[in-house]
Tab-separated table of C-alpha atoms (C1' of nucleotides) in Angstrom:
chain	number	residue	atom	x	y	z
J	26	MET	CA	62.961	127.239	111.098
J	27	VAL	CA	65.380	124.007	110.962
J	28	ALA	CA	63.413	121.576	112.380
J	29	ARG	CA	60.098	120.459	110.966
J	30	ASP	CA	58.258	118.271	114.066
J	31	SER	CA	61.119	117.481	115.477
J	32	THR	CA	60.171	118.221	118.764
J	33	GLU	CA	57.202	116.269	118.249
J	34	THR	CA	59.759	113.251	117.328
J	35	ARG	CA	61.450	114.040	120.072
J	36	ARG	CA	58.672	114.316	122.347
J	37	ARG	CA	57.353	110.794	121.116
J	38	LEU	CA	60.743	109.103	122.116
J	39	LEU	CA	61.011	110.589	125.345
J	40	ALA	CA	57.180	109.615	125.981
J	41	ALA	CA	57.955	105.675	124.604
J	42	ALA	CA	61.621	105.668	126.962
J	43	ASP	CA	59.316	106.540	129.804
J	44	LYS	CA	56.951	103.950	129.296
J	45	LEU	CA	59.210	101.440	128.653
J	46	PHE	CA	61.970	101.893	131.069
J	47	TYR	CA	59.583	102.657	134.236
J	48	GLY	CA	57.315	99.456	133.163
J	49	GLU	CA	60.342	97.049	132.533
J	50	GLY	CA	63.667	98.552	133.687
J	51	ILE	CA	66.483	100.460	132.023
J	52	ARG	CA	68.591	97.716	131.024
J	53	ALA	CA	65.825	95.123	130.174
J	54	VAL	CA	64.783	97.380	127.434
J	55	GLY	CA	66.902	98.307	123.851
J	56	VAL	CA	67.021	101.460	122.061
J	57	ASP	CA	65.113	99.016	119.386
J	58	ALA	CA	62.102	98.780	121.309
J	59	VAL	CA	61.891	102.359	122.353
J	60	ALA	CA	62.349	103.311	118.560
J	61	ALA	CA	59.377	100.805	117.733
J	62	ALA	CA	57.052	102.267	120.210
J	63	ALA	CA	57.682	105.740	119.287
J	64	GLY	CA	56.676	104.778	115.590
J	65	VAL	CA	60.451	105.876	114.148
J	66	THR	CA	63.653	103.855	113.302
J	67	LYS	CA	66.908	103.640	115.657
J	68	ARG	CA	68.472	105.576	113.219
J	69	THR	CA	66.122	108.583	113.900
J	70	LEU	CA	66.554	107.773	117.858
J	71	TYR	CA	69.964	108.661	117.363
J	72	TYR	CA	69.571	111.589	115.832
J	73	HIS	CA	68.223	112.868	118.580
J	74	PHE	CA	69.656	111.489	121.540
J	75	ALA	CA	73.376	110.809	120.921
J	76	SER	CA	73.307	107.620	122.931
J	77	LYS	CA	71.075	105.154	125.469
J	78	ASP	CA	72.815	107.241	128.347
J	79	HIS	CA	72.028	110.285	126.942
J	80	LEU	CA	68.075	109.010	126.746
J	81	ILE	CA	68.065	108.186	129.958
J	82	GLU	CA	69.563	111.202	131.287
J	83	ALA	CA	66.606	112.912	129.318
J	84	TYR	CA	64.302	110.348	130.824
J	85	LEU	CA	65.097	111.056	134.465
J	86	ASP	CA	65.207	114.626	134.038
J	87	GLY	CA	61.778	114.720	132.371
J	88	ARG	CA	60.544	113.031	135.942
J	89	ASP	CA	62.150	115.482	138.082
J	90	LEU	CA	60.226	118.641	138.236
J	91	PRO	CA	56.790	117.072	137.429
J	92	THR	CA	57.337	114.389	140.360
J	93	LEU	CA	58.032	117.624	142.718
J	94	GLU	CA	55.279	119.523	141.526
J	95	ARG	CA	52.641	116.588	142.245
J	96	TYR	CA	53.491	116.749	145.901
J	97	ARG	CA	53.821	120.439	145.908
J	98	GLY	CA	50.662	121.007	144.727
J	99	LEU	CA	49.206	118.453	146.882
J	100	ILE	CA	47.595	120.744	149.213
J	101	ALA	CA	45.151	123.670	147.933
J	102	ASP	CA	45.056	125.472	151.491
J	103	PRO	CA	48.269	127.146	152.203
J	104	ALA	CA	47.253	127.400	155.498
J	105	ALA	CA	46.868	123.594	156.237
J	106	PRO	CA	48.918	122.499	158.999
J	107	ALA	CA	52.273	120.400	158.514
J	108	ALA	CA	50.507	117.168	159.946
J	109	GLN	CA	47.777	117.751	157.121
J	110	ARG	CA	50.460	117.652	154.630
J	111	ILE	CA	52.733	115.051	155.655
J	112	GLY	CA	49.835	112.874	156.052
J	113	GLN	CA	48.678	113.709	152.567
J	114	ILE	CA	52.079	113.134	151.057
J	115	PHE	CA	52.022	109.176	152.282
J	116	ALA	CA	48.281	108.909	151.237
J	117	LEU	CA	49.120	110.153	147.422
J	118	VAL	CA	51.825	107.279	148.005
J	119	GLU	CA	49.355	104.749	148.862
J	120	ASN	CA	46.860	105.889	146.094
J	121	ASN	CA	49.349	105.932	143.740
J	122	ALA	CA	51.070	102.616	144.518
J	123	ARG	CA	47.458	101.137	143.946
J	124	HIS	CA	47.619	101.434	140.371
J	125	PRO	CA	48.056	98.157	138.531
J	126	ASP	CA	50.929	99.499	136.242
J	127	TRP	CA	52.909	101.495	139.211
J	128	ARG	CA	56.458	99.974	140.113
J	129	GLY	CA	57.826	102.082	142.263
J	130	CYS	CA	59.878	105.019	142.197
J	131	ASN	CA	61.958	105.419	138.795
J	132	PHE	CA	64.404	107.323	140.462
J	133	VAL	CA	65.400	104.680	143.000
J	134	ARG	CA	65.181	101.893	140.314
J	135	ALA	CA	67.246	103.472	138.247
J	136	ALA	CA	69.940	104.323	140.749
J	137	ALA	CA	69.448	100.662	141.936
J	138	GLU	CA	70.214	99.560	138.011
J	139	PHE	CA	73.454	101.353	137.985
J	140	ALA	CA	74.595	101.200	141.161
J	141	GLY	CA	77.733	99.665	139.793
J	142	SER	CA	78.541	102.395	137.227
J	143	VAL	CA	79.914	105.494	138.986
J	144	GLY	CA	79.025	108.739	137.688
J	145	HIS	CA	76.664	106.984	135.475
J	146	PRO	CA	73.928	109.774	134.459
J	147	ALA	CA	71.230	107.481	135.962
J	148	ARG	CA	73.006	108.010	139.660
J	149	ILE	CA	73.271	111.597	138.961
J	150	GLY	CA	69.857	112.084	137.909
J	151	ALA	CA	68.467	110.224	140.737
J	152	ALA	CA	70.575	111.530	143.339
J	153	ARG	CA	69.591	115.431	142.163
J	154	HIS	CA	65.922	114.453	142.223
J	155	LYS	CA	66.033	113.101	146.073
J	156	LYS	CA	68.015	116.171	147.036
J	157	ARG	CA	65.625	118.401	145.255
J	158	PHE	CA	62.350	116.300	147.480
J	159	GLU	CA	64.200	116.367	150.912
J	160	GLY	CA	64.826	120.216	150.146
J	161	TRP	CA	61.248	120.782	149.505
J	162	LEU	CA	60.519	119.020	152.424
J	163	ARG	CA	62.915	120.959	154.491
J	164	GLU	CA	61.316	124.198	153.496
J	165	LEU	CA	57.740	122.803	153.910
J	166	LEU	CA	58.889	122.243	157.507
J	167	GLU	CA	60.585	125.361	158.066
J	168	ALA	CA	57.543	127.401	156.968
J	169	GLU	CA	55.761	125.920	159.487
J	170	GLY	CA	58.229	126.567	162.418
J	171	VAL	CA	59.294	122.754	163.283
J	172	GLY	CA	62.487	122.846	165.232
J	173	ASP	CA	65.188	120.918	163.292
J	174	ALA	CA	63.449	120.946	160.067
J	175	ALA	CA	66.550	119.419	157.931
J	176	ASP	CA	66.659	116.499	160.389
J	177	LEU	CA	63.015	115.777	160.292
J	178	ALA	CA	62.900	116.308	156.363
J	179	ARG	CA	65.452	113.845	156.458
J	180	GLN	CA	63.680	111.427	158.319
J	181	ILE	CA	60.335	111.559	156.381
J	182	MET	CA	62.816	111.534	152.989
J	183	ILE	CA	63.760	108.124	154.296
J	184	LEU	CA	60.402	107.148	155.358
J	185	PHE	CA	58.969	107.972	151.891
J	186	ASP	CA	61.623	106.196	149.921
J	187	GLY	CA	61.541	102.912	152.442
J	188	ALA	CA	57.621	103.202	152.358
J	189	VAL	CA	57.808	102.898	148.594
J	190	THR	CA	60.363	100.189	148.468
J	191	GLN	CA	58.287	98.018	150.582
J	192	ILE	CA	55.649	98.377	148.919
J	193	LEU	CA	57.315	97.268	145.982
J	194	ILE	CA	58.752	94.359	147.329
J	195	HIS	CA	55.419	93.233	148.993
J	196	ARG	CA	52.826	94.684	146.772
J	197	ASP	CA	51.472	95.853	150.111
J	198	THR	CA	50.274	99.169	150.015
J	199	SER	CA	49.733	99.171	153.729
J	200	TYR	CA	53.466	100.380	154.318
J	201	ALA	CA	52.563	103.707	153.027
J	202	LYS	CA	50.199	103.942	156.187
J	203	ALA	CA	52.873	102.716	158.418
J	204	ALA	CA	55.341	105.235	157.488
J	205	GLY	CA	52.769	108.144	157.357
J	206	ALA	CA	51.981	107.398	161.040
J	207	ALA	CA	55.415	107.284	161.629
J	208	ALA	CA	56.549	110.406	160.069
J	209	LEU	CA	53.371	111.980	162.411
J	210	MET	CA	54.602	110.438	165.219
J	211	LEU	CA	58.041	111.987	164.720
J	212	LEU	CA	56.596	115.145	163.461
J	213	ARG	CA	54.738	115.668	167.136
J	214	ALA	CA	58.194	114.610	168.545
J	215	HIS	CA	59.953	117.138	166.820
J	216	GLN	CA	57.398	119.958	166.917
J	217	THR	CA	57.191	119.453	170.883
J	218	GLU	CA	61.157	120.317	170.842
J	219	GLY	CA	61.033	123.283	168.195
J	220	VAL	CA	60.519	126.530	168.906
J	221	PRO	CA	57.435	128.180	167.218
J	222	GLN	CA	57.843	130.685	164.601
J	223	ALA	CA	55.930	132.819	162.366
J	224	ARG	CA	54.566	130.882	159.443
J	225	THR	CA	55.108	131.646	155.760
J	226	SER	CA	53.826	129.547	152.620
J	227	ARG	CA	54.641	128.940	149.075
J	228	ARG	CA	52.867	128.611	145.861
J	229	SER	CA	53.871	125.960	143.480
J	230	ARG	CA	55.046	126.281	140.085
J	231	ALA	CA	53.237	124.582	137.079
J	232	THR	CA	54.844	121.986	135.630
J	233	ARG	CA	56.606	122.468	132.060
J	234	THR	CA	56.047	119.193	130.690
J	235	VAL	CA	53.251	117.358	128.611
J	236	ARG	CA	50.882	115.103	130.245
J	237	GLN	CA	52.006	112.120	132.454
J	238	GLU	CA	50.930	109.566	134.490
J	239	LEU	CA	50.802	111.284	137.457
J	240	TRP	CA	50.098	108.136	139.820
J	241	ARG	CA	53.654	106.691	138.559
J	242	ASN	CA	55.941	108.533	140.521
J	243	VAL	CA	56.630	107.145	143.621
D	8	MET	CA	79.305	58.802	144.597
D	9	VAL	CA	77.915	60.598	141.662
D	10	ALA	CA	79.477	63.920	141.862
D	11	ARG	CA	83.352	64.508	141.947
D	12	ASP	CA	83.839	67.810	142.808
D	13	SER	CA	80.577	69.028	141.654
D	14	THR	CA	79.404	70.989	144.830
D	15	GLU	CA	82.631	72.536	144.890
D	16	THR	CA	82.103	74.046	141.215
D	17	ARG	CA	78.515	74.712	142.115
D	18	ARG	CA	79.817	76.899	144.645
D	19	ARG	CA	82.462	78.656	142.750
D	20	LEU	CA	79.530	79.557	140.164
D	21	LEU	CA	77.254	80.815	143.044
D	22	ALA	CA	80.564	82.702	144.713
D	23	ALA	CA	80.863	84.377	141.043
D	24	ALA	CA	77.389	84.951	140.834
D	25	ASP	CA	77.409	86.876	144.068
D	26	LYS	CA	80.349	89.174	143.767
D	27	LEU	CA	79.207	90.257	140.141
D	28	PHE	CA	75.525	90.606	140.663
D	29	TYR	CA	75.981	92.631	143.606
D	30	GLY	CA	78.569	94.641	142.112
D	31	GLU	CA	77.066	95.383	138.470
D	32	GLY	CA	73.736	94.316	138.311
D	33	ILE	CA	71.906	91.171	137.540
D	34	ARG	CA	70.998	92.067	133.875
D	35	ALA	CA	74.271	93.918	133.474
D	36	VAL	CA	76.101	90.637	134.002
D	37	GLY	CA	76.061	87.726	131.319
D	38	VAL	CA	76.491	84.023	132.161
D	39	ASP	CA	79.606	84.301	130.046
D	40	ALA	CA	81.120	86.526	132.916
D	41	VAL	CA	80.240	84.204	136.105
D	42	ALA	CA	81.205	80.989	134.027
D	43	ALA	CA	84.511	82.608	133.160
D	44	ALA	CA	84.997	83.939	136.995
D	45	ALA	CA	84.075	80.850	138.274
D	46	GLY	CA	86.818	79.309	135.921
D	47	VAL	CA	84.516	76.806	134.032
D	48	THR	CA	82.704	77.014	130.914
D	49	LYS	CA	79.086	78.265	130.283
D	50	ARG	CA	78.408	74.489	129.465
D	51	THR	CA	79.086	73.756	132.783
D	52	LEU	CA	77.162	76.460	134.448
D	53	TYR	CA	74.062	74.796	132.620
D	54	TYR	CA	74.960	71.754	133.947
D	55	HIS	CA	74.500	73.295	137.616
D	56	PHE	CA	71.715	75.685	136.844
D	57	ALA	CA	69.288	75.260	134.305
D	58	SER	CA	68.825	78.849	133.544
D	59	LYS	CA	69.894	82.227	134.659
D	60	ASP	CA	67.155	82.669	136.674
D	61	HIS	CA	67.732	79.373	138.626
D	62	LEU	CA	71.049	80.733	138.775
D	63	ILE	CA	69.437	84.151	140.215
D	64	GLU	CA	67.238	82.359	142.775
D	65	ALA	CA	70.416	80.725	144.030
D	66	TYR	CA	72.326	83.945	144.201
D	67	LEU	CA	69.297	85.557	146.636
D	68	ASP	CA	68.586	82.508	148.771
D	69	GLY	CA	72.154	82.230	149.634
D	70	ARG	CA	72.224	85.712	150.946
D	71	ASP	CA	69.196	85.678	153.023
D	72	LEU	CA	70.172	83.693	156.080
D	73	PRO	CA	73.771	84.936	156.498
D	74	THR	CA	72.166	88.435	156.255
D	75	LEU	CA	69.770	87.580	158.752
D	76	GLU	CA	72.267	86.232	161.140
D	77	ARG	CA	74.880	88.966	160.697
D	78	TYR	CA	72.016	91.165	162.222
D	79	ARG	CA	70.815	88.484	164.693
D	80	GLY	CA	74.423	88.081	165.819
D	81	LEU	CA	75.008	92.076	166.437
D	82	ILE	CA	74.161	92.047	170.328
D	83	ALA	CA	76.681	89.529	172.404
D	84	ASP	CA	74.859	90.427	175.508
D	85	PRO	CA	71.275	88.695	175.288
D	86	ALA	CA	70.114	90.940	177.787
D	87	ALA	CA	71.144	94.186	176.039
D	88	PRO	CA	67.473	96.416	175.931
D	89	ALA	CA	66.009	97.131	172.859
D	90	ALA	CA	67.171	100.863	172.236
D	91	GLN	CA	70.942	99.187	172.254
D	92	ARG	CA	70.044	96.678	169.585
D	93	ILE	CA	68.069	99.152	167.038
D	94	GLY	CA	70.794	101.479	167.717
D	95	GLN	CA	73.594	98.724	166.405
D	96	ILE	CA	71.494	97.822	163.557
D	97	PHE	CA	72.066	101.357	161.999
D	98	ALA	CA	75.173	101.618	163.507
D	99	LEU	CA	75.795	98.357	161.179
D	100	VAL	CA	73.952	99.697	158.165
D	101	GLU	CA	76.520	102.742	158.443
D	102	ASN	CA	79.704	100.688	158.836
D	103	ASN	CA	78.734	98.353	155.751
D	104	ALA	CA	78.165	101.230	153.462
D	105	ARG	CA	81.328	102.740	154.531
D	106	HIS	CA	83.062	99.471	152.342
D	107	PRO	CA	83.917	101.172	148.798
D	108	ASP	CA	82.544	97.748	147.208
D	109	TRP	CA	78.959	98.659	149.339
D	110	ARG	CA	76.359	98.869	146.849
D	111	GLY	CA	73.224	98.860	148.681
D	112	CYS	CA	70.829	96.075	149.439
D	113	ASN	CA	70.847	93.255	146.809
D	114	PHE	CA	67.347	92.130	147.613
D	115	VAL	CA	66.044	95.673	147.105
D	116	ARG	CA	68.392	96.040	143.734
D	117	ALA	CA	66.883	92.939	142.692
D	118	ALA	CA	63.270	93.756	143.577
D	119	ALA	CA	64.095	97.148	141.429
D	120	GLU	CA	65.814	95.423	138.521
D	121	PHE	CA	62.845	93.048	138.134
D	122	ALA	CA	60.110	95.296	139.265
D	123	GLY	CA	58.367	94.772	135.704
D	124	SER	CA	58.594	90.917	135.651
D	125	VAL	CA	55.856	89.313	137.962
D	126	GLY	CA	56.833	86.306	139.617
D	127	HIS	CA	59.935	86.341	139.118
D	128	PRO	CA	61.911	84.763	141.403
D	129	ALA	CA	63.973	87.725	142.172
D	130	ARG	CA	60.824	89.395	143.384
D	131	ILE	CA	60.056	86.276	145.622
D	132	GLY	CA	63.408	85.874	146.929
D	133	ALA	CA	63.569	89.807	147.767
D	134	ALA	CA	59.707	89.515	149.399
D	135	ARG	CA	60.805	86.437	151.452
D	136	HIS	CA	64.261	88.034	152.991
D	137	LYS	CA	62.459	91.138	153.834
D	138	LYS	CA	59.769	89.424	155.585
D	139	ARG	CA	61.867	87.451	157.554
D	140	PHE	CA	63.819	90.433	158.411
D	141	GLU	CA	60.514	92.063	159.498
D	142	GLY	CA	59.790	88.747	161.309
D	143	TRP	CA	62.878	89.086	163.544
D	144	LEU	CA	62.424	92.820	164.321
D	145	ARG	CA	58.819	91.866	165.519
D	146	GLU	CA	60.356	89.220	167.802
D	147	LEU	CA	63.317	91.173	169.068
D	148	LEU	CA	60.599	94.014	170.043
D	149	GLU	CA	58.287	91.748	171.272
D	150	ALA	CA	60.775	89.984	173.941
D	151	GLU	CA	61.471	93.477	174.757
D	152	GLY	CA	57.828	93.671	176.021
D	153	VAL	CA	56.972	96.845	173.656
D	154	GLY	CA	53.859	97.424	172.895
D	155	ASP	CA	52.441	97.237	169.230
D	156	ALA	CA	55.783	95.426	168.495
D	157	ALA	CA	54.400	94.504	164.910
D	158	ASP	CA	53.962	98.035	163.733
D	159	LEU	CA	56.885	99.478	165.112
D	160	ALA	CA	58.865	96.537	162.978
D	161	ARG	CA	57.222	97.367	159.991
D	162	GLN	CA	58.255	100.916	160.608
D	163	ILE	CA	61.644	99.699	161.535
D	164	MET	CA	61.904	98.182	158.778
D	165	ILE	CA	60.673	100.984	156.390
D	166	LEU	CA	63.452	103.309	157.946
D	167	PHE	CA	65.981	100.305	157.163
D	168	ASP	CA	65.307	100.065	153.708
D	169	GLY	CA	65.011	103.625	153.105
D	170	ALA	CA	68.413	104.545	154.581
D	171	VAL	CA	70.214	102.442	152.917
D	172	THR	CA	68.138	103.428	149.619
D	173	GLN	CA	69.244	107.264	150.680
D	174	ILE	CA	72.909	106.116	151.322
D	175	LEU	CA	73.106	104.388	148.081
D	176	ILE	CA	71.720	107.554	145.960
D	177	HIS	CA	73.999	109.926	147.443
D	178	ARG	CA	76.675	107.842	148.849
D	179	ASP	CA	76.487	109.708	152.374
D	180	THR	CA	76.324	107.256	155.294
D	181	SER	CA	75.074	110.096	157.965
D	182	TYR	CA	71.345	108.720	156.706
D	183	ALA	CA	72.156	105.678	158.781
D	184	LYS	CA	72.238	107.917	161.891
D	185	ALA	CA	69.001	109.989	160.734
D	186	ALA	CA	67.296	106.682	160.735
D	187	GLY	CA	68.787	105.209	163.697
D	188	ALA	CA	67.722	108.536	165.761
D	189	ALA	CA	64.035	108.012	164.186
D	190	ALA	CA	63.884	104.686	164.885
D	191	LEU	CA	64.562	105.488	168.815
D	192	MET	CA	62.315	108.300	169.033
D	193	LEU	CA	59.680	105.417	167.489
D	194	LEU	CA	60.558	102.831	170.275
D	195	ARG	CA	60.368	105.720	172.975
D	196	ALA	CA	56.952	106.612	172.014
D	197	HIS	CA	55.842	102.975	171.219
D	198	GLN	CA	57.226	102.119	175.138
D	199	THR	CA	55.366	104.462	176.848
D	200	GLU	CA	52.436	103.427	175.197
D	201	GLY	CA	53.019	100.039	175.208
D	202	VAL	CA	52.514	97.504	178.419
D	203	PRO	CA	55.878	96.255	179.636
D	204	GLN	CA	56.041	91.996	179.613
D	205	ALA	CA	58.267	89.518	181.327
D	206	ARG	CA	60.944	89.479	179.330
D	207	THR	CA	62.361	86.163	176.623
D	208	SER	CA	65.388	85.952	174.698
D	209	ARG	CA	66.807	84.161	171.790
D	210	ARG	CA	70.036	82.445	170.601
D	211	SER	CA	71.089	82.681	167.147
D	212	ARG	CA	71.775	79.581	164.618
D	213	ALA	CA	75.045	79.700	162.891
D	214	THR	CA	75.001	80.176	159.226
D	215	ARG	CA	75.042	77.190	156.794
D	216	THR	CA	76.956	78.937	154.257
D	217	VAL	CA	80.761	79.980	153.163
D	218	ARG	CA	82.448	82.846	153.881
D	219	GLN	CA	80.896	85.993	152.543
D	220	GLU	CA	81.602	89.662	152.658
D	221	LEU	CA	79.375	90.527	155.811
D	222	TRP	CA	79.971	94.130	154.891
D	223	ARG	CA	77.908	93.891	151.937
D	224	ASN	CA	74.276	93.150	152.995
D	225	VAL	CA	72.329	96.393	153.505
W	16	DG	C1'	80.740	66.749	135.207
W	17	DT	C1'	83.194	69.451	131.933
W	18	DC	C1'	84.925	70.524	127.519
W	19	DT	C1'	84.689	72.984	122.260
W	20	DA	C1'	81.526	74.566	119.030
W	21	DT	C1'	77.568	76.642	117.830
W	22	DA	C1'	72.640	78.112	117.551
W	23	DT	C1'	69.637	82.294	117.342
W	24	DG	C1'	68.916	86.718	118.400
W	25	DC	C1'	69.207	90.842	120.493
W	26	DC	C1'	72.605	94.854	122.381
W	27	DG	C1'	74.359	99.889	121.349
W	28	DA	C1'	75.881	102.276	117.295
W	29	DT	C1'	76.693	103.384	112.525
W	30	DA	C1'	77.568	104.449	107.058
W	31	DG	C1'	75.471	106.432	103.515
W	32	DA	C1'	70.846	107.252	100.652
W	33	DC	C1'	67.113	110.836	100.094
T	18	DG	C1'	65.575	114.500	109.802
T	19	DT	C1'	64.214	110.172	108.517
T	20	DC	C1'	64.784	106.052	106.092
T	21	DT	C1'	67.419	100.807	104.983
T	22	DA	C1'	70.842	98.072	105.682
T	23	DT	C1'	74.561	96.803	108.613
T	24	DC	C1'	78.226	96.180	111.687
T	25	DG	C1'	80.962	93.863	115.409
T	26	DG	C1'	80.040	92.127	120.019
T	27	DC	C1'	77.238	89.627	123.434
T	28	DA	C1'	72.880	87.712	125.352
T	29	DT	C1'	70.757	82.876	126.551
T	30	DA	C1'	70.946	78.412	125.916
T	31	DT	C1'	72.071	73.832	123.397
T	32	DA	C1'	74.692	69.619	120.751
T	33	DG	C1'	77.551	66.270	121.074
T	34	DA	C1'	82.620	64.809	122.304
T	35	DC	C1'	85.414	62.593	125.943
DNA sequence: GTCTATATGCCGATAGAC
DNA sequence: GTCTATCGGCATATAGAC
């Protein structure tokens, strides 16, 4: 009853921030530009977000689960083997990176921009997302009965962000293939060592956010 | 005859830029701060560098070879096997990252900050350095007679930047161990497939720059 | 070569009207 | 809830003296 189309305005502000922050960098974009892109004035932006840092926080938070869900939902067949799932993760990276507007991983870039600001919301948001992503990888591998699932998940996480970084730097998507091949070699090595267990599977949850450019993240 | 202590002033400006850009980010630091840290006025900075972009370019260029030489010079014994060399690369990453002022890789962070600016000197400098680093890895592996040296070098490069990124995000140096272990597993896999060749070795060149904080890069 | 002083504009953030 | 108008500060870059 208190808000007219307040949530809609806020949504538009977030969408504008998302587009501009990802496209040009967080520090490179002023609050003026975000407000203008959302079709409101700066004062309205500051009504919805207490500061630019709060806007940054909301921007990264809005990307966290949708990005995860994008990868969670990769495989329609819940019985697909781990090797296939891992392969498709890196195939998705490669496809995303082919989009002309792709600019790497917003979490990594945010953490890089604010590397010098301890406790900054951008660093907290980035760390939370990456931890979630690594945790999802670990669960996936555990469900497949891979031995040392935590170790392998961490190594795949490293390959993942490493590939994204190299692709961004060289604008060469073939790094995704190299990383995917490495991940499969590591998976094979771990599977030889590990003890096979009963397999379980999980269902993905639907994302709670509005339409997003799904190619965008990593 | 034309310059009094011009080269010294320029050196101080570069040293100040290096410290500030790495510590707080390139866009986060203004030319005022760089000039002040170097003990000169802005006008003097603009006498030595045509623009901030030129200063950024010189900053990254000044880190390129010294960083490479730091890794080149890792192993005193030229007869050390590849596994030992690879292991020490990631051990160096871990040690560097333990320094309280460590902030990840300046090339990756520069590329991340200017991901939206096509053709920016920061992106060019980052790409050149990473290509050189990957090339050095390839030469190192070729000299050891590793089969598919180019492929493995690329995978180790991915693990390298991936680990640095994760360490920066989580402030957890153990990612270097995970990456090092993965690199050794991949090396072993490649060595089983590859055909052993006669070994050659190379000597490192001395760096041409002044004293630098060697822990700083990656 | 380095200085003082300044041009010009955008930065994040706020006051107060409606 | 959104507006107009504005604050003080800092951004990159430059003019001209010495």
